[in-house]
């Protein structure tokens, strides 16, 4: 595997990790219920798309860090994963 593809995959994985961390932080610290109860409330209220879109905010910071460090291929991976998250949010909203 070439270094360009490797760096793009690293960017994708870091972006997905940042989004997962964003979901965890949002559910853990901005909810008055416990973690499992909050996840059930999100599922019952059909709020998965909204939570996912809020949780993607850390990708912005990761993207700019990679741009500042001149790691453009990793930034491309973050951008690609963010677009996939946006499409997932769109699908969750309308279907």
Short mmCIF file of N, CA and C in Angstrom, two decimals:
data_model
loop_
_atom_site.label_atom_id
_atom_site.label_comp_id
_atom_site.label_asym_id
_atom_site.label_seq_id
_atom_site.Cartn_x
_atom_site.Cartn_y
_atom_site.Cartn_z
N UNK A 1 0.86 -1.17 0.00
CA UNK A 1 0.00 0.00 0.00
C UNK A 1 0.90 1.23 0.00
N UNK A 2 0.56 2.17 -0.86
CA UNK A 2 1.36 3.38 -0.96
C UNK A 2 1.17 4.29 0.24
N UNK A 3 2.09 5.19 0.40
CA UNK A 3 2.02 6.09 1.55
C UNK A 3 0.85 7.06 1.45
N UNK A 4 0.44 7.40 0.23
CA UNK A 4 -0.69 8.31 0.08
C UNK A 4 -1.96 7.64 0.59
N UNK A 5 -2.21 6.39 0.15
CA UNK A 5 -3.39 5.66 0.60
C UNK A 5 -3.35 5.41 2.10
N UNK A 6 -2.16 5.13 2.60
CA UNK A 6 -2.00 4.88 4.04
C UNK A 6 -2.35 6.13 4.84
N UNK A 7 -1.87 7.28 4.39
CA UNK A 7 -2.16 8.53 5.10
C UNK A 7 -3.64 8.90 5.02
N UNK A 8 -4.27 8.62 3.89
CA UNK A 8 -5.71 8.89 3.77
C UNK A 8 -6.48 7.98 4.72
N UNK A 9 -6.11 6.71 4.80
CA UNK A 9 -6.78 5.79 5.74
C UNK A 9 -6.56 6.21 7.19
N UNK A 10 -5.38 6.68 7.51
CA UNK A 10 -5.11 7.17 8.86
C UNK A 10 -6.02 8.35 9.16
N UNK A 11 -6.18 9.25 8.21
CA UNK A 11 -7.08 10.39 8.39
C UNK A 11 -8.52 9.96 8.59
N UNK A 12 -8.95 8.94 7.84
CA UNK A 12 -10.32 8.44 7.99
C UNK A 12 -10.52 7.85 9.38
N UNK A 13 -9.57 7.02 9.82
CA UNK A 13 -9.71 6.39 11.14
C UNK A 13 -9.67 7.42 12.27
N UNK A 14 -8.81 8.41 12.15
CA UNK A 14 -8.75 9.45 13.17
C UNK A 14 -10.05 10.24 13.20
N UNK A 15 -10.61 10.50 12.03
CA UNK A 15 -11.88 11.22 11.96
C UNK A 15 -13.01 10.41 12.59
N UNK A 16 -13.06 9.13 12.29
CA UNK A 16 -14.10 8.28 12.89
C UNK A 16 -13.93 8.18 14.41
N UNK A 17 -12.69 8.12 14.87
CA UNK A 17 -12.43 8.11 16.31
C UNK A 17 -12.86 9.43 16.95
N UNK A 18 -12.58 10.54 16.30
CA UNK A 18 -12.97 11.85 16.84
C UNK A 18 -14.49 11.97 16.90
N UNK A 19 -15.18 11.43 15.90
CA UNK A 19 -16.64 11.46 15.91
C UNK A 19 -17.19 10.57 17.01
N UNK A 20 -16.61 9.39 17.18
CA UNK A 20 -17.06 8.50 18.26
C UNK A 20 -16.81 9.14 19.62
N UNK A 21 -15.68 9.81 19.77
CA UNK A 21 -15.39 10.51 21.02
C UNK A 21 -16.38 11.66 21.22
N UNK A 22 -16.76 12.33 20.14
CA UNK A 22 -17.75 13.39 20.24
C UNK A 22 -19.11 12.87 20.67
N UNK A 23 -19.51 11.71 20.15
CA UNK A 23 -20.77 11.10 20.58
C UNK A 23 -20.71 10.76 22.06
N UNK A 24 -19.61 10.14 22.46
CA UNK A 24 -19.46 9.76 23.87
C UNK A 24 -19.50 10.98 24.78
N UNK A 25 -18.74 12.00 24.44
CA UNK A 25 -18.72 13.20 25.28
C UNK A 25 -20.08 13.87 25.35
N UNK A 26 -20.76 13.93 24.21
CA UNK A 26 -22.08 14.57 24.21
C UNK A 26 -23.06 13.78 25.08
N UNK A 27 -23.10 12.47 24.91
CA UNK A 27 -24.05 11.66 25.66
C UNK A 27 -23.68 11.62 27.14
N UNK A 28 -22.41 11.56 27.43
CA UNK A 28 -21.99 11.42 28.82
C UNK A 28 -22.13 12.72 29.61
N UNK A 29 -21.79 13.84 29.02
CA UNK A 29 -21.72 15.08 29.79
C UNK A 29 -22.89 16.04 29.59
N UNK A 30 -23.65 15.90 28.52
CA UNK A 30 -24.75 16.82 28.30
C UNK A 30 -26.11 16.18 28.53
N UNK A 31 -26.11 15.01 29.09
CA UNK A 31 -27.37 14.33 29.39
C UNK A 31 -27.48 14.15 30.90
N UNK A 32 -28.68 14.32 31.41
CA UNK A 32 -28.88 14.16 32.85
C UNK A 32 -29.05 12.69 33.23
N UNK A 33 -29.28 11.82 32.26
CA UNK A 33 -29.46 10.40 32.50
C UNK A 33 -28.11 9.68 32.41
N UNK A 34 -28.13 8.39 32.68
CA UNK A 34 -26.93 7.58 32.51
C UNK A 34 -26.66 7.35 31.03
N UNK A 35 -25.54 6.73 30.74
CA UNK A 35 -25.12 6.55 29.35
C UNK A 35 -26.11 5.67 28.58
N UNK A 36 -26.44 4.50 29.13
CA UNK A 36 -27.35 3.58 28.44
C UNK A 36 -28.75 4.17 28.30
N UNK A 37 -29.22 4.85 29.33
CA UNK A 37 -30.54 5.46 29.27
C UNK A 37 -30.57 6.58 28.22
N UNK A 38 -29.49 7.31 28.13
CA UNK A 38 -29.41 8.38 27.13
C UNK A 38 -29.44 7.81 25.71
N UNK A 39 -28.73 6.71 25.50
CA UNK A 39 -28.75 6.09 24.18
C UNK A 39 -30.14 5.59 23.82
N UNK A 40 -30.85 5.04 24.81
CA UNK A 40 -32.23 4.60 24.56
C UNK A 40 -33.14 5.78 24.24
N UNK A 41 -32.95 6.89 24.95
CA UNK A 41 -33.77 8.08 24.68
C UNK A 41 -33.48 8.65 23.29
N UNK A 42 -32.23 8.61 22.89
CA UNK A 42 -31.86 9.09 21.55
C UNK A 42 -32.51 8.21 20.49
N UNK A 43 -32.50 6.91 20.71
CA UNK A 43 -33.09 5.99 19.75
C UNK A 43 -34.61 6.13 19.70
N UNK A 44 -35.26 6.26 20.85
CA UNK A 44 -36.71 6.42 20.88
C UNK A 44 -37.13 7.75 20.26
N UNK A 45 -36.37 8.80 20.53
CA UNK A 45 -36.68 10.12 19.99
C UNK A 45 -36.25 10.33 18.56
N UNK A 46 -35.62 9.31 17.96
CA UNK A 46 -35.14 9.40 16.58
C UNK A 46 -34.18 10.59 16.41
N UNK A 47 -33.23 10.70 17.31
CA UNK A 47 -32.29 11.82 17.31
C UNK A 47 -30.88 11.43 16.87
N UNK A 48 -30.73 10.26 16.27
CA UNK A 48 -29.39 9.79 15.91
C UNK A 48 -28.67 10.74 14.96
N UNK A 49 -29.39 11.26 13.97
CA UNK A 49 -28.78 12.17 13.00
C UNK A 49 -28.31 13.47 13.63
N UNK A 50 -29.11 13.99 14.55
CA UNK A 50 -28.73 15.24 15.20
C UNK A 50 -27.51 15.05 16.10
N UNK A 51 -27.48 13.96 16.83
CA UNK A 51 -26.34 13.68 17.70
C UNK A 51 -25.09 13.44 16.87
N UNK A 52 -25.24 12.72 15.77
CA UNK A 52 -24.10 12.44 14.89
C UNK A 52 -23.54 13.71 14.27
N UNK A 53 -24.42 14.62 13.90
CA UNK A 53 -23.93 15.87 13.30
C UNK A 53 -23.22 16.74 14.34
N UNK A 54 -23.70 16.75 15.56
CA UNK A 54 -23.00 17.49 16.62
C UNK A 54 -21.67 16.83 16.97
N UNK A 55 -21.65 15.51 16.91
CA UNK A 55 -20.44 14.78 17.27
C UNK A 55 -19.35 14.91 16.21
N UNK A 56 -19.69 15.36 15.01
CA UNK A 56 -18.70 15.52 13.95
C UNK A 56 -17.92 16.82 14.07
N UNK A 57 -18.26 17.67 15.01
CA UNK A 57 -17.55 18.95 15.17
C UNK A 57 -16.06 18.77 15.47
N UNK A 58 -15.65 17.78 16.27
CA UNK A 58 -14.20 17.62 16.47
C UNK A 58 -13.41 17.36 15.20
N UNK A 59 -14.07 16.88 14.15
CA UNK A 59 -13.38 16.68 12.87
C UNK A 59 -12.83 17.99 12.31
N UNK A 60 -13.51 19.08 12.61
CA UNK A 60 -13.04 20.39 12.16
C UNK A 60 -11.66 20.70 12.75
N UNK A 61 -11.51 20.44 14.03
CA UNK A 61 -10.22 20.70 14.68
C UNK A 61 -9.14 19.76 14.17
N UNK A 62 -9.49 18.49 13.98
CA UNK A 62 -8.52 17.52 13.46
C UNK A 62 -8.09 17.92 12.05
N UNK A 63 -9.04 18.35 11.23
CA UNK A 63 -8.73 18.77 9.86
C UNK A 63 -7.74 19.93 9.85
N UNK A 64 -8.00 20.95 10.68
CA UNK A 64 -7.10 22.11 10.69
C UNK A 64 -5.73 21.78 11.28
N UNK A 65 -5.67 20.85 12.20
CA UNK A 65 -4.37 20.42 12.73
C UNK A 65 -3.55 19.78 11.62
N UNK A 66 -4.19 18.90 10.84
CA UNK A 66 -3.46 18.25 9.74
C UNK A 66 -3.05 19.27 8.67
N UNK A 67 -3.89 20.24 8.39
CA UNK A 67 -3.53 21.28 7.42
C UNK A 67 -2.35 22.09 7.93
N UNK A 68 -2.38 22.45 9.21
CA UNK A 68 -1.29 23.25 9.78
C UNK A 68 0.03 22.50 9.77
N UNK A 69 -0.02 21.18 9.99
CA UNK A 69 1.19 20.36 9.97
C UNK A 69 1.60 19.94 8.56
N UNK A 70 0.85 20.43 7.56
CA UNK A 70 1.12 20.12 6.15
C UNK A 70 1.02 18.63 5.86
N UNK A 71 0.05 17.97 6.49
CA UNK A 71 -0.25 16.57 6.23
C UNK A 71 -1.55 16.52 5.43
N UNK A 72 -1.43 16.91 4.17
CA UNK A 72 -2.60 17.10 3.32
C UNK A 72 -3.36 15.81 3.06
N UNK A 73 -2.66 14.70 2.90
CA UNK A 73 -3.36 13.45 2.62
C UNK A 73 -4.18 12.98 3.81
N UNK A 74 -3.69 13.18 5.01
CA UNK A 74 -4.49 12.85 6.19
C UNK A 74 -5.69 13.78 6.30
N UNK A 75 -5.51 15.04 5.93
CA UNK A 75 -6.63 15.99 5.92
C UNK A 75 -7.67 15.56 4.89
N UNK A 76 -7.23 15.01 3.77
CA UNK A 76 -8.17 14.48 2.77
C UNK A 76 -8.99 13.34 3.36
N UNK A 77 -8.35 12.49 4.14
CA UNK A 77 -9.05 11.39 4.80
C UNK A 77 -10.10 11.89 5.78
N UNK A 78 -9.75 12.92 6.54
CA UNK A 78 -10.71 13.52 7.47
C UNK A 78 -11.88 14.12 6.71
N UNK A 79 -11.59 14.80 5.62
CA UNK A 79 -12.64 15.40 4.81
C UNK A 79 -13.56 14.33 4.22
N UNK A 80 -12.98 13.25 3.73
CA UNK A 80 -13.77 12.16 3.17
C UNK A 80 -14.68 11.54 4.22
N UNK A 81 -14.15 11.28 5.41
CA UNK A 81 -14.96 10.70 6.48
C UNK A 81 -16.05 11.66 6.93
N UNK A 82 -15.76 12.95 6.96
CA UNK A 82 -16.76 13.94 7.34
C UNK A 82 -17.89 14.00 6.32
N UNK A 83 -17.55 13.88 5.05
CA UNK A 83 -18.59 13.83 4.01
C UNK A 83 -19.45 12.58 4.18
N UNK A 84 -18.82 11.45 4.49
CA UNK A 84 -19.60 10.23 4.74
C UNK A 84 -20.52 10.38 5.95
N UNK A 85 -20.04 11.04 6.98
CA UNK A 85 -20.86 11.28 8.17
C UNK A 85 -22.02 12.21 7.82
N UNK A 86 -21.77 13.21 7.00
CA UNK A 86 -22.84 14.12 6.58
C UNK A 86 -23.89 13.39 5.75
N UNK A 87 -23.46 12.50 4.86
CA UNK A 87 -24.41 11.72 4.08
C UNK A 87 -25.22 10.76 4.97
N UNK A 88 -24.56 10.18 5.95
CA UNK A 88 -25.25 9.32 6.92
C UNK A 88 -26.28 10.11 7.69
N UNK A 89 -25.93 11.31 8.10
CA UNK A 89 -26.87 12.18 8.81
C UNK A 89 -28.06 12.52 7.92
N UNK A 90 -27.81 12.79 6.67
CA UNK A 90 -28.88 13.10 5.71
C UNK A 90 -29.82 11.90 5.56
N UNK A 91 -29.25 10.72 5.44
CA UNK A 91 -30.06 9.51 5.30
C UNK A 91 -30.89 9.28 6.57
N UNK A 92 -30.28 9.45 7.74
CA UNK A 92 -31.01 9.26 8.99
C UNK A 92 -32.14 10.28 9.16
N UNK A 93 -31.95 11.46 8.62
CA UNK A 93 -32.96 12.50 8.77
C UNK A 93 -34.20 12.22 7.91
N UNK A 94 -33.99 11.73 6.70
CA UNK A 94 -35.11 11.59 5.78
C UNK A 94 -35.66 10.18 5.67
N UNK A 95 -34.99 9.19 6.23
CA UNK A 95 -35.50 7.81 6.11
C UNK A 95 -35.67 7.17 7.43
#
